[in-house]
Each structure stands twice: as structure tokens, then as C-alpha cells.
Coordinates of C-alpha atoms in Angstrom, one line a residue:
X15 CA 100.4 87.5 103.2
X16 CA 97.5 89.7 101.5
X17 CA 99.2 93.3 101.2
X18 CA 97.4 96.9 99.9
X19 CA 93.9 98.0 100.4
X20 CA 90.9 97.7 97.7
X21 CA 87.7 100.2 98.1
X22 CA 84.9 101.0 96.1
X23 CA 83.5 104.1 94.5
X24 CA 80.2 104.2 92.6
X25 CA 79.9 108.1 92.4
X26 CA 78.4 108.7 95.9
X27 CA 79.4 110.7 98.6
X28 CA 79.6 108.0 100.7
X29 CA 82.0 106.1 98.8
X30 CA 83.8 109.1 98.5
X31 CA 84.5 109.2 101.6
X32 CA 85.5 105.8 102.2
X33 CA 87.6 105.9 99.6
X34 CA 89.8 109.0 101.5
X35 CA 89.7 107.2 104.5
X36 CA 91.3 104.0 103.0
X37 CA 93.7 106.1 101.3
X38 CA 94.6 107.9 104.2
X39 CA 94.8 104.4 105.4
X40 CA 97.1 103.0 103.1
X41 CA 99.0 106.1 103.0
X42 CA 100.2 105.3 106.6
X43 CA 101.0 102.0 106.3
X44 CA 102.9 102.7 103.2
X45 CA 100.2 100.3 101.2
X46 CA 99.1 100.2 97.4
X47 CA 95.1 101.4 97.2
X48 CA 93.1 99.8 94.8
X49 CA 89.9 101.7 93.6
X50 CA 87.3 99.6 92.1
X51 CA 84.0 100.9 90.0
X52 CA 81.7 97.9 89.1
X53 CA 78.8 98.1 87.2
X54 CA 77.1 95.4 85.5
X55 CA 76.5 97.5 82.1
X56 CA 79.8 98.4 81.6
X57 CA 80.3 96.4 78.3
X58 CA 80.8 98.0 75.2
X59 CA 76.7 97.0 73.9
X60 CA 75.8 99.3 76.7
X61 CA 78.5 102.4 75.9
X62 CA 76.2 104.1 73.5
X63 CA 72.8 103.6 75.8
X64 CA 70.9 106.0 78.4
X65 CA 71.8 103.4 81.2
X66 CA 75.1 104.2 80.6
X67 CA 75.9 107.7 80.6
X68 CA 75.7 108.4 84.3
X69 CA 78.6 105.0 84.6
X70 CA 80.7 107.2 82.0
X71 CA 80.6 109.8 84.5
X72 CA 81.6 108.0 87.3
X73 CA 84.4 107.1 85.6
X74 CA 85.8 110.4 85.1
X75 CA 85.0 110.6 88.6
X76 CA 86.7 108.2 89.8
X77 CA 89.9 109.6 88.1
X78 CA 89.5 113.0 89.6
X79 CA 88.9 111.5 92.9
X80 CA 92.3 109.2 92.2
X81 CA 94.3 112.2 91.1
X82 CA 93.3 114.3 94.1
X83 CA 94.1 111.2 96.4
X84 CA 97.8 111.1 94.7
X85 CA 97.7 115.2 95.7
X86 CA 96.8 114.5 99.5
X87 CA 99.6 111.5 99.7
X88 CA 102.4 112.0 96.9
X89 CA 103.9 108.7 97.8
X90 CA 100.6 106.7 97.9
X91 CA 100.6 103.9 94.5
X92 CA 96.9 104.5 93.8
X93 CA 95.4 102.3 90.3
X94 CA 91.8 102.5 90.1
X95 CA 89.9 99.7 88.2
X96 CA 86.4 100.0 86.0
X97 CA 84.7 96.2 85.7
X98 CA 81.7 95.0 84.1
X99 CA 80.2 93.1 87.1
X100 CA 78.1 93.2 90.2
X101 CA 79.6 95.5 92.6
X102 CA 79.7 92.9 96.1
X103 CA 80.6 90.5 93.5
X104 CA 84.2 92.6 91.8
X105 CA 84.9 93.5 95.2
X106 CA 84.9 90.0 96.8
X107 CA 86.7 88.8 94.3
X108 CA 89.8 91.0 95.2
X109 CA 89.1 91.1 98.9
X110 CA 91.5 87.9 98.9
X111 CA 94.3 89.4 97.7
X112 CA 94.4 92.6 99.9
X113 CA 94.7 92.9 103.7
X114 CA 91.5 95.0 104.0
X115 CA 88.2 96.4 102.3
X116 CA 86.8 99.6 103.0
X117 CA 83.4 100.6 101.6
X118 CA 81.0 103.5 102.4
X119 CA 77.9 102.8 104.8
X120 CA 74.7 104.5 105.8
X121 CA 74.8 104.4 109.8
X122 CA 71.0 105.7 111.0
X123 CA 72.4 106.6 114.5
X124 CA 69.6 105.1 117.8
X125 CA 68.4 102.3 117.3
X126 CA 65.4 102.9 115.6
X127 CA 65.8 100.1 112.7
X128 CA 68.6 98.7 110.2
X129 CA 69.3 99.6 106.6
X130 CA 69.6 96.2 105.2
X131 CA 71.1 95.0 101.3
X132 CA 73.8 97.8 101.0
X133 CA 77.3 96.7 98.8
X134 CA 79.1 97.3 101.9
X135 CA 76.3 95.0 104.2
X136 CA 76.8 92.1 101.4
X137 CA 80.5 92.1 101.4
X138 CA 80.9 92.2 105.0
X139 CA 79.0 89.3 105.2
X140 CA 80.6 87.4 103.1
X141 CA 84.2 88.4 102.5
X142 CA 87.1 86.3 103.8
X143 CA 89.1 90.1 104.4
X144 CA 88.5 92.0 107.4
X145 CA 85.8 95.0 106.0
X146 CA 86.0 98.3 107.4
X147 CA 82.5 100.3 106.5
X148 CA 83.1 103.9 106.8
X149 CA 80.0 106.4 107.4
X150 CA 79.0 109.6 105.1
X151 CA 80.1 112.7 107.5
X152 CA 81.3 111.3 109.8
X153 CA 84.4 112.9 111.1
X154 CA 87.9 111.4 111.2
X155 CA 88.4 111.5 115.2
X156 CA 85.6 112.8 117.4
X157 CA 86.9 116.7 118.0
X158 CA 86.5 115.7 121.7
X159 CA 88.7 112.4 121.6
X160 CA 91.7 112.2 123.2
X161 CA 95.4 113.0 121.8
X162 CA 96.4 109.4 121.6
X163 CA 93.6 107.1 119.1
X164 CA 91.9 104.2 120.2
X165 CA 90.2 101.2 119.0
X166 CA 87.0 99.5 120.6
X167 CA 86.4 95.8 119.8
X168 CA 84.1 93.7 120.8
X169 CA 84.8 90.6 123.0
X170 CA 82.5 87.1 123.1
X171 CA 84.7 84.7 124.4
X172 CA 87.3 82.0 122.6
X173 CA 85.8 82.7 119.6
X174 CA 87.2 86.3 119.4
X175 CA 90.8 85.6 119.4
X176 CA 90.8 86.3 115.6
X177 CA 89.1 89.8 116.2
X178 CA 91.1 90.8 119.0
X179 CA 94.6 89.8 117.1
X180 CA 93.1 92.1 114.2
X181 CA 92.1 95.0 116.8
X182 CA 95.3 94.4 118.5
X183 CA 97.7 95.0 114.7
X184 CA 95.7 98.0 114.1
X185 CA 96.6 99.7 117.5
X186 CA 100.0 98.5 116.7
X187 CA 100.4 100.4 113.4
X188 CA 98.1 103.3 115.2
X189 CA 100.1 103.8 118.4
X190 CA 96.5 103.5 119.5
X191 CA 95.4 101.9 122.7
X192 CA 92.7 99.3 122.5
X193 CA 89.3 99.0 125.0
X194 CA 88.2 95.5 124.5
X195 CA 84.1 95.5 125.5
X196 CA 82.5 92.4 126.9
X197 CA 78.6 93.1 127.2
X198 CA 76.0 91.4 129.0
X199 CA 72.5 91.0 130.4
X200 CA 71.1 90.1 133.6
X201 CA 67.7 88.0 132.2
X202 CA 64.8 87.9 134.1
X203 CA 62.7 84.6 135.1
X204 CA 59.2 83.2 134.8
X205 CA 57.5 82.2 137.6
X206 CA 54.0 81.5 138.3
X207 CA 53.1 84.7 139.6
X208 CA 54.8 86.1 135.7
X209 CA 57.9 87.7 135.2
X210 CA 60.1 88.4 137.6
X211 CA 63.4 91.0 137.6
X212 CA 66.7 89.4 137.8
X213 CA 68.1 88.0 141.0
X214 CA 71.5 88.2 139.7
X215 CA 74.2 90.0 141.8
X216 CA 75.6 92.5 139.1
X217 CA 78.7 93.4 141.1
X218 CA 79.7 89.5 141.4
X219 CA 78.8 88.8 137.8
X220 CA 80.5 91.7 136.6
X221 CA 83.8 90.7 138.2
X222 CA 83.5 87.3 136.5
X223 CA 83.1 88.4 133.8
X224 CA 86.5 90.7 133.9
X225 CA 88.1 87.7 135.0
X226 CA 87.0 85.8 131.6
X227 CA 87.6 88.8 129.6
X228 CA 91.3 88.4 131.4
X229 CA 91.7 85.5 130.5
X230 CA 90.7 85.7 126.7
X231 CA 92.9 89.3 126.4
X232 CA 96.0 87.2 127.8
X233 CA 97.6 85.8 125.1
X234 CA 96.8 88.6 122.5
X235 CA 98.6 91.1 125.0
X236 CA 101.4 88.9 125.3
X237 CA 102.0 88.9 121.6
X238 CA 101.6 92.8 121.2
X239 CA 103.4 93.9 124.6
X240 CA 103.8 97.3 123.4
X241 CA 100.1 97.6 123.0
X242 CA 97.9 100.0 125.7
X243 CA 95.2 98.0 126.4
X244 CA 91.9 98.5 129.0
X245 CA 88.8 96.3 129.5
X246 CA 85.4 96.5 130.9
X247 CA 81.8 94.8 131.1
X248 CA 79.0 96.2 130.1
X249 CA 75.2 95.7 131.0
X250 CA 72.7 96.0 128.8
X251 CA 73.6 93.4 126.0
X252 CA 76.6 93.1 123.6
X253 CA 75.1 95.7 121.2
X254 CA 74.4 98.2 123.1
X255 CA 77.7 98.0 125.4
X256 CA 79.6 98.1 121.9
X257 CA 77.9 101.5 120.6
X258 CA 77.9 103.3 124.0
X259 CA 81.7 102.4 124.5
X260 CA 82.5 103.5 120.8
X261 CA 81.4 107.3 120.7
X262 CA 85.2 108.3 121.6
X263 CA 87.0 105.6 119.2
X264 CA 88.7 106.2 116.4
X265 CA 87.9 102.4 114.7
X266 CA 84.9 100.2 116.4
X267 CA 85.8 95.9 115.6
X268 CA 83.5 93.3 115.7
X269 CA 83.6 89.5 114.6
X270 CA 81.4 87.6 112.1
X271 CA 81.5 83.8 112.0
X272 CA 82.2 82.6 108.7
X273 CA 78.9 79.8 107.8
X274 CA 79.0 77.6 105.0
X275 CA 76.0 77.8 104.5
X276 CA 74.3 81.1 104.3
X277 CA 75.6 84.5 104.9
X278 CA 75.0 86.5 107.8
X279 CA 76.4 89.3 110.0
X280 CA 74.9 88.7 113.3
X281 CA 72.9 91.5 115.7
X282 CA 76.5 92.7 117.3
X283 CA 77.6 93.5 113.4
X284 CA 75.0 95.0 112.3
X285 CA 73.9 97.3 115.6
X286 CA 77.7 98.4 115.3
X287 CA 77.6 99.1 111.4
X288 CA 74.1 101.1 111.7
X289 CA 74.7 103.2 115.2
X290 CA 78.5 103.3 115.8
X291 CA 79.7 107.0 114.4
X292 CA 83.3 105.8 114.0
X293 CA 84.5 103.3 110.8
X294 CA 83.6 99.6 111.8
X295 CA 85.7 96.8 111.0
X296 CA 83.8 93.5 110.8
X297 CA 86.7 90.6 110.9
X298 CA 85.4 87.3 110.1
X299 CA 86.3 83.9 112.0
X300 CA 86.1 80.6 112.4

């Protein structure tokens, strides 16, 4: 089973501080932190050029940053890594042998448009390793949330069994209790007179829907007994029920289905990655 945690640091403040939150991380679960730099210009041909002066100082960076990680957690085994390669590409090709990624993102907060071709937006949509994308600033724990953590996932049916068994781990480790979020929509209809509002009772649907998300929570609570765990539908659409249910969580997880062909992370990912203030884990599934 993939063990330790691999994140990357390119200099930024935003990979700075992913790269404290996966220490922090792997510092409670007792795990080995990898910290990679990649940078295609790296090679020796390139050491003496002006492309690569501000890469040298990343470097030294990147060792500062790694000693003051080992003066936070004493007992964490940090080794930080320098490769001559594209950055999604160094990073995927560790994700395999770690349990998780974490990488910096640049969450826009509304929903007033995406920030699209990021490392972190190309390896969560293609990594086989869950990918946790942690935002610049953003705190730790809301200073309003409560004592005890908890973790929002995002629930779509059958196909979320891997996500929830990921969400369900993490609160395990955590002592953190787990909301699992089921959102919906009540669509309206044409008719010949145009559009017309929903005729949909949302009290019945609702409790349908709690019965479903019953059913699919079943056997991941059964495996995690010791595990806190509440539920609840949403109207409004999936994206938006995720984001309004995360602004008290301490980790928000979605699922991506793995395509073979093409890469994508879906509108649920990506509203969750750009709006959600908390770290977002994007688990990927069959």
C-alpha cells in the first residue's frame, strides 16, 4: 500500500503553504514528506543562463523551507527532490507511490469564473492518488468551527463509494466527523405556453433522496463504526450544495471519474477547488 505524502514547491506562496499543510499532515500520521521542485531547465546547459537563476533560488528555498518544516515537527523524515522535468509531469510520476498529493491552488471565492491550467488543476485531473489542493491564506480551521474537525464530501450515488471510503479514513485518523452532501435541483418544464417552474414536491423528493443517500453511506459506516457521521440534501445543484455546506469544514472531498481517454475534473471538482475556503481533496474513481 502507497505510504508518505509528496508536495510541490516552485518558490510561491502558495506552494508554501501547501507544503506546511502536508507536513503538518504527514507529521500526524507519522508519514515521510516528499518535497519536489521541477523545472524543465534544470540541466546543467541551463546552470550558467538568465533562465536559471531565479530556479537556483528556489532551490535554496526549498531547503530553508525543509529545514524549518524539520523545526515545526522534529520527528517528521522530510527529503526534498530538484528534477529537470515538467512540474504536473515529476509530480505524477511519484503520485503512485505515495498515499496522497498536496499542491497549492488559487480559489477565486463566488462563482464568478474558474482559473483553469494550474500544476495543481493538471494533476488532479489526472493522477491515480487522491490530490488535496490547498488555498494561499486560507486558514487551517475556520476560527469559528467547532472543537471537534469535520470533513464534507460530496455524494452522487454508487459511484462515490471510493470517495466516501477516502472521506471516511481521513475522519478516522482526524477524530473528525464526516457530513456527506447530496445536492440537487428541481428542473423546470417546457410547455407550450414556455417555461414553466417545477411541479416537484421538494419535501417528498428531499426525503428520497435521504433515503438513497442512506443507502449509499451504509456500508462505508459499517466499515468505520467509530466514525461520527451526518447527511443532508441540498437544493440548488451539486456545486453549490458542496460550497455552502463546506464553509465550517476542515477538508471538503469530491470524486473525479478516471476516462481513458481525455482528462477531466468535472463541474463538482472544479466549483469545489475554485470557491471552497477549506483544502479540497479530489479522489479519483472508477
Amino acid at each position: 500500500m502507497a505510504h508518505g505524502i509528496v508536495t510541490g514547491f516552485d518558490g510561491s506562496a502558495r506552494s508554501e503553504t501547501a507544503v506546511g499543510w502536508a507536513a503538518a499532515e504527514a507529521a500526524r500520521q507519522g508519514e515521510p514528506l516528499r518535497i519536489v521542485h521541477a523545472w524543465p531547465w534544470l540541466g546543467s546547459a541551463w546552470s550558467d543562463g538568465p533562465a536559471a537563476a531565479p530556479h537556483r533560488g528556489a532551490l535554496l528555498e526549498l531547503e530553508e523551507v525543509a529545514d524549518r518544516l524539520r523545526g515545526v515537527h522534529p520527528a517528521l523524515d522530510v527529503v526534498t527532490e530538484a528534477v529537470a522535468d515538467d512540474p504536473a509531469d515529476a509530480l505524477l510520476a511519484r503520485a503512485a507511490e505515495h498515499r496522497l498529493v498536496v499542491l497549492g491552488s488559487r480559489g477565486l471565492g463566488g462563482f464568478a469564473g474558474l482559473v483553469v491550467g494550474s500544476v495543481g488543476l493538471a494533476v488532479a485531473a489526472r493522477s491515480t492518488t487522491p490530490v488535496v489542493l490547498v488555498r494561499d491564506g486560507a486558514p487551517a480551521a475556520p476560527a469559528d468551527a467547532a472543537d471537534r474537525p469535520e470533513i464534507v464530501v460530496g455524494v452522487a450515488g454508487e459511484s462515490s463509494a471510493a470517495v466516501l471510503e477516502f472521506a471516511f479514513a481521513e475522519a478516522e485518523r482526524r477524530g473528525a466527523r464526516v457530513r456527506a452532501v447530496h445536492g440537487w435541483e428541481a428542473v423546470p418544464f417546457w410547455t407550450a405556453a414556455g417555461w414553466m417552474p417545477p411541479q416537484e414536491d421538494v419535501e417528498l423528493r428531499g426525503a428520497e433522496l435521504m433515503d438513497v443517500l442512506a443507502k449509499a453511506l451504509a456500508p462505508v459506516r459499517a466499515a468505520h463504526p467509530g466514525v461520527e457521521a451526518v447527511a443532508e440534501t441540498r437544493t440548488g445543484g451539486a456545486a453549490h450544495a458542496l460550497v455552502a455546506a463546506s464553509a465550517q469544514a476542515d477538508l471538503v472531498v469530491v470524486g473525479r471519474r478516471q476516462h481513458r481517454l481525455g482528462t477531466r475534473l468535472g463541474a463538482v471538482a472544479h466549483a469545489a477547488i475554485h470557491h471552497c475556503t477549506a483544502p479540497v481533496a479530489v479522489v479519483p474513481h472508477d
